[in-house]
PDB file of C-alpha atoms in Angstrom:
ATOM      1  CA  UNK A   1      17.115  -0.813   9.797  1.00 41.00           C
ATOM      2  CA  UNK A   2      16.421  -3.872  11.560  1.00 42.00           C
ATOM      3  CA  UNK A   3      13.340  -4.026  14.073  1.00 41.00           C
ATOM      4  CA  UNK A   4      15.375  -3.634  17.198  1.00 45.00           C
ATOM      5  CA  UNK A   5      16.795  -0.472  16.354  1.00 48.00           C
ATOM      6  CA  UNK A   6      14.687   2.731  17.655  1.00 47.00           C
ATOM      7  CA  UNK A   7      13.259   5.381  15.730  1.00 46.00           C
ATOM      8  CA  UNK A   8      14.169   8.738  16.096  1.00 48.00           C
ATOM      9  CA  UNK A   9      12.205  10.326  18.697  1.00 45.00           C
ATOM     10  CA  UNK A  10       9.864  13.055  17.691  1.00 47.00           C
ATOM     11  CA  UNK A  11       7.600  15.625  19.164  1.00 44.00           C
ATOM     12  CA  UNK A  12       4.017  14.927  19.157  1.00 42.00           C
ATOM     13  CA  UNK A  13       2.419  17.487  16.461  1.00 44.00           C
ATOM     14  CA  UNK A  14      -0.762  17.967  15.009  1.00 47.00           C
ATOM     15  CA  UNK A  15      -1.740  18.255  11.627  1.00 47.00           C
ATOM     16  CA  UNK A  16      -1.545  15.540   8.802  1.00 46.00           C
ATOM     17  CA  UNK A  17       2.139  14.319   9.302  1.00 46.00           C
ATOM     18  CA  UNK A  18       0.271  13.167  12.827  1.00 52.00           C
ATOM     19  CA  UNK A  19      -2.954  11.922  12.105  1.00 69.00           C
ATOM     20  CA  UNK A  20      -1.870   9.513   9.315  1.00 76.00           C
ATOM     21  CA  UNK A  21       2.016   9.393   9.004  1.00 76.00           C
ATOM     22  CA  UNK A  22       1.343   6.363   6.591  1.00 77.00           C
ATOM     23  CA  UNK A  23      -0.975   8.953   4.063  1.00 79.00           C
ATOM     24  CA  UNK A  24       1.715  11.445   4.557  1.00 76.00           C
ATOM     25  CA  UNK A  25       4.723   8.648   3.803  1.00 77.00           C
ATOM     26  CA  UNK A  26       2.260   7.457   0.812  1.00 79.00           C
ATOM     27  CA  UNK A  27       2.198  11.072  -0.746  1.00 77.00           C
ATOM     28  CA  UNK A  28       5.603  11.634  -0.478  1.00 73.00           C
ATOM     29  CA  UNK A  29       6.761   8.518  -1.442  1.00 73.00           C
ATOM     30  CA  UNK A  30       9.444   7.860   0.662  1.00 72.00           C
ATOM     31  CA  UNK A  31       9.882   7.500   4.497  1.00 72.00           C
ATOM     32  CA  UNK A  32      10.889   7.094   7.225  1.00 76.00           C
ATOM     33  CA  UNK A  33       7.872   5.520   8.906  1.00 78.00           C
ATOM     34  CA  UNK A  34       8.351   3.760  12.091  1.00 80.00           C
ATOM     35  CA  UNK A  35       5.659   1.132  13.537  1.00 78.00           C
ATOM     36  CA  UNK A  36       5.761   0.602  17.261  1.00 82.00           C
ATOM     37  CA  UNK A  37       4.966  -2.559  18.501  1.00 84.00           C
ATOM     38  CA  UNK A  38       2.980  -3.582  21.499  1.00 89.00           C
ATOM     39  CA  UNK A  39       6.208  -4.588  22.864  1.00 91.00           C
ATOM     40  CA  UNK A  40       7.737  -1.377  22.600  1.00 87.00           C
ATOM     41  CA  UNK A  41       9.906  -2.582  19.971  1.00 89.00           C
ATOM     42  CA  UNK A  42      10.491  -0.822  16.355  1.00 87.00           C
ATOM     43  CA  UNK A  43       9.319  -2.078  12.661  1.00 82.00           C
ATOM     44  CA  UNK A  44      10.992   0.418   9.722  1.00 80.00           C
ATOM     45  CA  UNK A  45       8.462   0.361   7.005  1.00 77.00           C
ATOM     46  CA  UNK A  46       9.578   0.400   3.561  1.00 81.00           C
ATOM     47  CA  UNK A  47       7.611   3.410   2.014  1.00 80.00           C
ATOM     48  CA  UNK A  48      10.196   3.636  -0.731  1.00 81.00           C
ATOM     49  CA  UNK A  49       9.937   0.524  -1.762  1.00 83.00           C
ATOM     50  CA  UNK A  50       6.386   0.000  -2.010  1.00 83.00           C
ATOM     51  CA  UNK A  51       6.118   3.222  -3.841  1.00 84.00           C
ATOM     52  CA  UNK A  52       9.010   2.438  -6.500  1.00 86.00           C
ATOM     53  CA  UNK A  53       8.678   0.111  -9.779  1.00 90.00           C
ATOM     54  CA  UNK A  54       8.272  -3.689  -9.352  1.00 92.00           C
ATOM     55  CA  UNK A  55      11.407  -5.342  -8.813  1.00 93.00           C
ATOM     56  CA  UNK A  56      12.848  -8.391 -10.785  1.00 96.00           C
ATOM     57  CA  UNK A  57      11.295 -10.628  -7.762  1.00 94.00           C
ATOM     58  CA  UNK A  58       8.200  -9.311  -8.069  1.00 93.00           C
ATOM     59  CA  UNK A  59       7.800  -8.996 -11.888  1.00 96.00           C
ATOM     60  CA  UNK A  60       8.748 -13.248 -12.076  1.00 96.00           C
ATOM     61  CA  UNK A  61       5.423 -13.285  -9.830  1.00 94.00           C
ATOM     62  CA  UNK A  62       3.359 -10.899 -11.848  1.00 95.00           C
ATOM     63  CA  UNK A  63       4.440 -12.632 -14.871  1.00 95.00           C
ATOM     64  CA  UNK A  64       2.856 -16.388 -13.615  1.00 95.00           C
ATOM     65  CA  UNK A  65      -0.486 -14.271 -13.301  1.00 94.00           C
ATOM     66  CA  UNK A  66      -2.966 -15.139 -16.150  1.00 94.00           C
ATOM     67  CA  UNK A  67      -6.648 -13.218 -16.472  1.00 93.00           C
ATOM     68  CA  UNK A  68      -8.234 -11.006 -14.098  1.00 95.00           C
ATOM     69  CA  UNK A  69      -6.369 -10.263 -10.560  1.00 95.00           C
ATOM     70  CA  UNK A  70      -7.459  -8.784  -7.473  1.00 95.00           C
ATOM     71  CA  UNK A  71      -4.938  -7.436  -5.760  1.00 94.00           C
ATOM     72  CA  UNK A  72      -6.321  -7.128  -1.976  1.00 94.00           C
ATOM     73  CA  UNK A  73      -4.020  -4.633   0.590  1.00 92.00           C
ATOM     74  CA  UNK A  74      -2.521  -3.025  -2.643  1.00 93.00           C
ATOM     75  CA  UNK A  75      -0.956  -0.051  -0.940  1.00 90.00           C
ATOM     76  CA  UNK A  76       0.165   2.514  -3.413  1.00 92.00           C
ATOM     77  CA  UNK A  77      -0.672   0.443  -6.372  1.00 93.00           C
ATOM     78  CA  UNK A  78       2.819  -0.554  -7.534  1.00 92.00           C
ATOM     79  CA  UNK A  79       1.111  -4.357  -8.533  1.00 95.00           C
ATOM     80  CA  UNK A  80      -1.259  -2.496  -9.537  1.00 96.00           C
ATOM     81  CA  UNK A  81       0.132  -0.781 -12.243  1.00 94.00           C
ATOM     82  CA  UNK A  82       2.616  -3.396 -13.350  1.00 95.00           C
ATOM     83  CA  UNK A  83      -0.155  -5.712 -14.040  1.00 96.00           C
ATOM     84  CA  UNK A  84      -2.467  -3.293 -16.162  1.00 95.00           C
ATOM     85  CA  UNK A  85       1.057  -2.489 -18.096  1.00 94.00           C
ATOM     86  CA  UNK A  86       1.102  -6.555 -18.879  1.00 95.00           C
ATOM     87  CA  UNK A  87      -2.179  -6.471 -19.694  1.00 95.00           C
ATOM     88  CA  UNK A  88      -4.164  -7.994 -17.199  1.00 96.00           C
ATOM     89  CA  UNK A  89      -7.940  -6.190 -15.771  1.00 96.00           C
ATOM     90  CA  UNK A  90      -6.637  -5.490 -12.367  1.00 96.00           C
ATOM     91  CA  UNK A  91      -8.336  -4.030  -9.196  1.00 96.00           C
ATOM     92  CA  UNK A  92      -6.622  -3.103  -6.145  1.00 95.00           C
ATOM     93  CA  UNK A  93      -8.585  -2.843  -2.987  1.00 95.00           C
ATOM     94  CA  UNK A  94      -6.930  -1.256   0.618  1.00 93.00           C
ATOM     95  CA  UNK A  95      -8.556   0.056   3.792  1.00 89.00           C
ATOM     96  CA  UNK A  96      -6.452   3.178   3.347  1.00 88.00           C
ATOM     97  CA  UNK A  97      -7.931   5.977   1.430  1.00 90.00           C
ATOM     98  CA  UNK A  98      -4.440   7.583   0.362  1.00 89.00           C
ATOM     99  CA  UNK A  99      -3.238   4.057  -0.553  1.00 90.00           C
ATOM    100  CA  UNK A 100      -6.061   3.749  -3.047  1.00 93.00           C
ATOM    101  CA  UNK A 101      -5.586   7.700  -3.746  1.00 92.00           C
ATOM    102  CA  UNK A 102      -1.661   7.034  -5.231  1.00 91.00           C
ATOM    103  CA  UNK A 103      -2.909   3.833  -6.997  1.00 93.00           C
ATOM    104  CA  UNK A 104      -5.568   6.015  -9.135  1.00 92.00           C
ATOM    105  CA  UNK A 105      -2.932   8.706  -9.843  1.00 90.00           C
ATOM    106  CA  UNK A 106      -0.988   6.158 -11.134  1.00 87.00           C
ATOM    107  CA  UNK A 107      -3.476   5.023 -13.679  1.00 88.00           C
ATOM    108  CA  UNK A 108      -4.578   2.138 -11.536  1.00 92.00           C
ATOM    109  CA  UNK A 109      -7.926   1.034 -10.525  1.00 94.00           C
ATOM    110  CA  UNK A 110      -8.246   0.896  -6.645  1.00 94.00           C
ATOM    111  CA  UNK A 111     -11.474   0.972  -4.097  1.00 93.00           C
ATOM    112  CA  UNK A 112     -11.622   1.083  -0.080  1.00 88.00           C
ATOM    113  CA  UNK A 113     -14.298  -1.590   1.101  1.00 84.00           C
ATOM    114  CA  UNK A 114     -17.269   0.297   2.278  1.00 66.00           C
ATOM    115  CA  UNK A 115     -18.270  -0.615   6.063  1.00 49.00           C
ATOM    116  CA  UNK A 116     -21.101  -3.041   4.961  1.00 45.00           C
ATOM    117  CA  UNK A 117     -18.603  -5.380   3.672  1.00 53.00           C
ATOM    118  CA  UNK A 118     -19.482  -5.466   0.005  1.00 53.00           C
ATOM    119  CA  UNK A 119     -17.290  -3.787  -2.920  1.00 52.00           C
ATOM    120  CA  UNK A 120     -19.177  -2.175  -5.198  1.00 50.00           C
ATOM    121  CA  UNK A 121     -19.061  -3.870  -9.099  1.00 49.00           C
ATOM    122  CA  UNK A 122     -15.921  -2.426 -10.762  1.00 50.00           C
ATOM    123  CA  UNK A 123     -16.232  -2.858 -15.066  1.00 51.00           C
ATOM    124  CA  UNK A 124     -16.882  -6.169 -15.191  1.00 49.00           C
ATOM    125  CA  UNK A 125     -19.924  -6.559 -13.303  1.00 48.00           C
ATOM    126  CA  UNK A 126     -18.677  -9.052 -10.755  1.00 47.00           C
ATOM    127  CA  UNK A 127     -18.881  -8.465  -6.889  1.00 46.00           C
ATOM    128  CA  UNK A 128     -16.345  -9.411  -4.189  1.00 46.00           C
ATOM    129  CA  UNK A 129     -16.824  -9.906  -0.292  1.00 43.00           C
ATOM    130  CA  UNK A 130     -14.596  -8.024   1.607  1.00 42.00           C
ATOM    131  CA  UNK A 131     -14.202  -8.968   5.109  1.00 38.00           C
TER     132      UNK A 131
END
């Protein structure tokens, strides 16, 4: 879909599909999910691709990765877990709670910042500033 196309248009609801359509799209693993922009225009979001496997592109990246990473806005983990499968301590930190939900079911480590800024020690004793 490119971002001038329009998204369907939908009812207003309530319930979780409304409050956080990117939690929803994040625990079903697939979309749609539509962004509005302050312009009115439409961003697709690809849900399905951030919750499938690595592909080739992104595994040629992970590869070049030596040690410890941090992967900061991890979304549903997919880094996440392709790094701890080559090995590597990761952490994945993102402001979304279901984000960081889907990267622990996964077998990944994941945290959401706290609001003071500071990320609590994770195994290896050493502390990160967030934000």
């Amino acid at each position: 879909m490119s971002t001038e196309e329009h998204a369907p248009v939908q009812p207003l609801g309530s319930g979780p599909r409304h409050e956080d359509p990117y939690a929803h799209a994040l625990q079903d693993g697939r979309g749609p999910l539509y962004m509005r922009r302050m312009d009115g225009g439409v961003l697709s979001s690809e849900v399905d691709r951030w919750c499938a496997a690595p592909d080739p592109a992104d595994m040629s990246v992970l590869r070049r990765c030596k040690g410890a990473v941090l992967d900061i806005g991890c979304g549903p983990g997919r880094l996440v877990g392709a790094l701890r499968a080559l090995g590597h301590l990761v952490l994945g930190i993102d402001s979304n709670h279901a984000a960081v939900a889907r990267t622990a079911d996964t077998g990944g480590a994941a945290l959401c910042p706290c609001r003071c800024g500071r990320v609590a020690s994770h195994g290896s004793g050493h502390r990160v500033a967030a934000g």
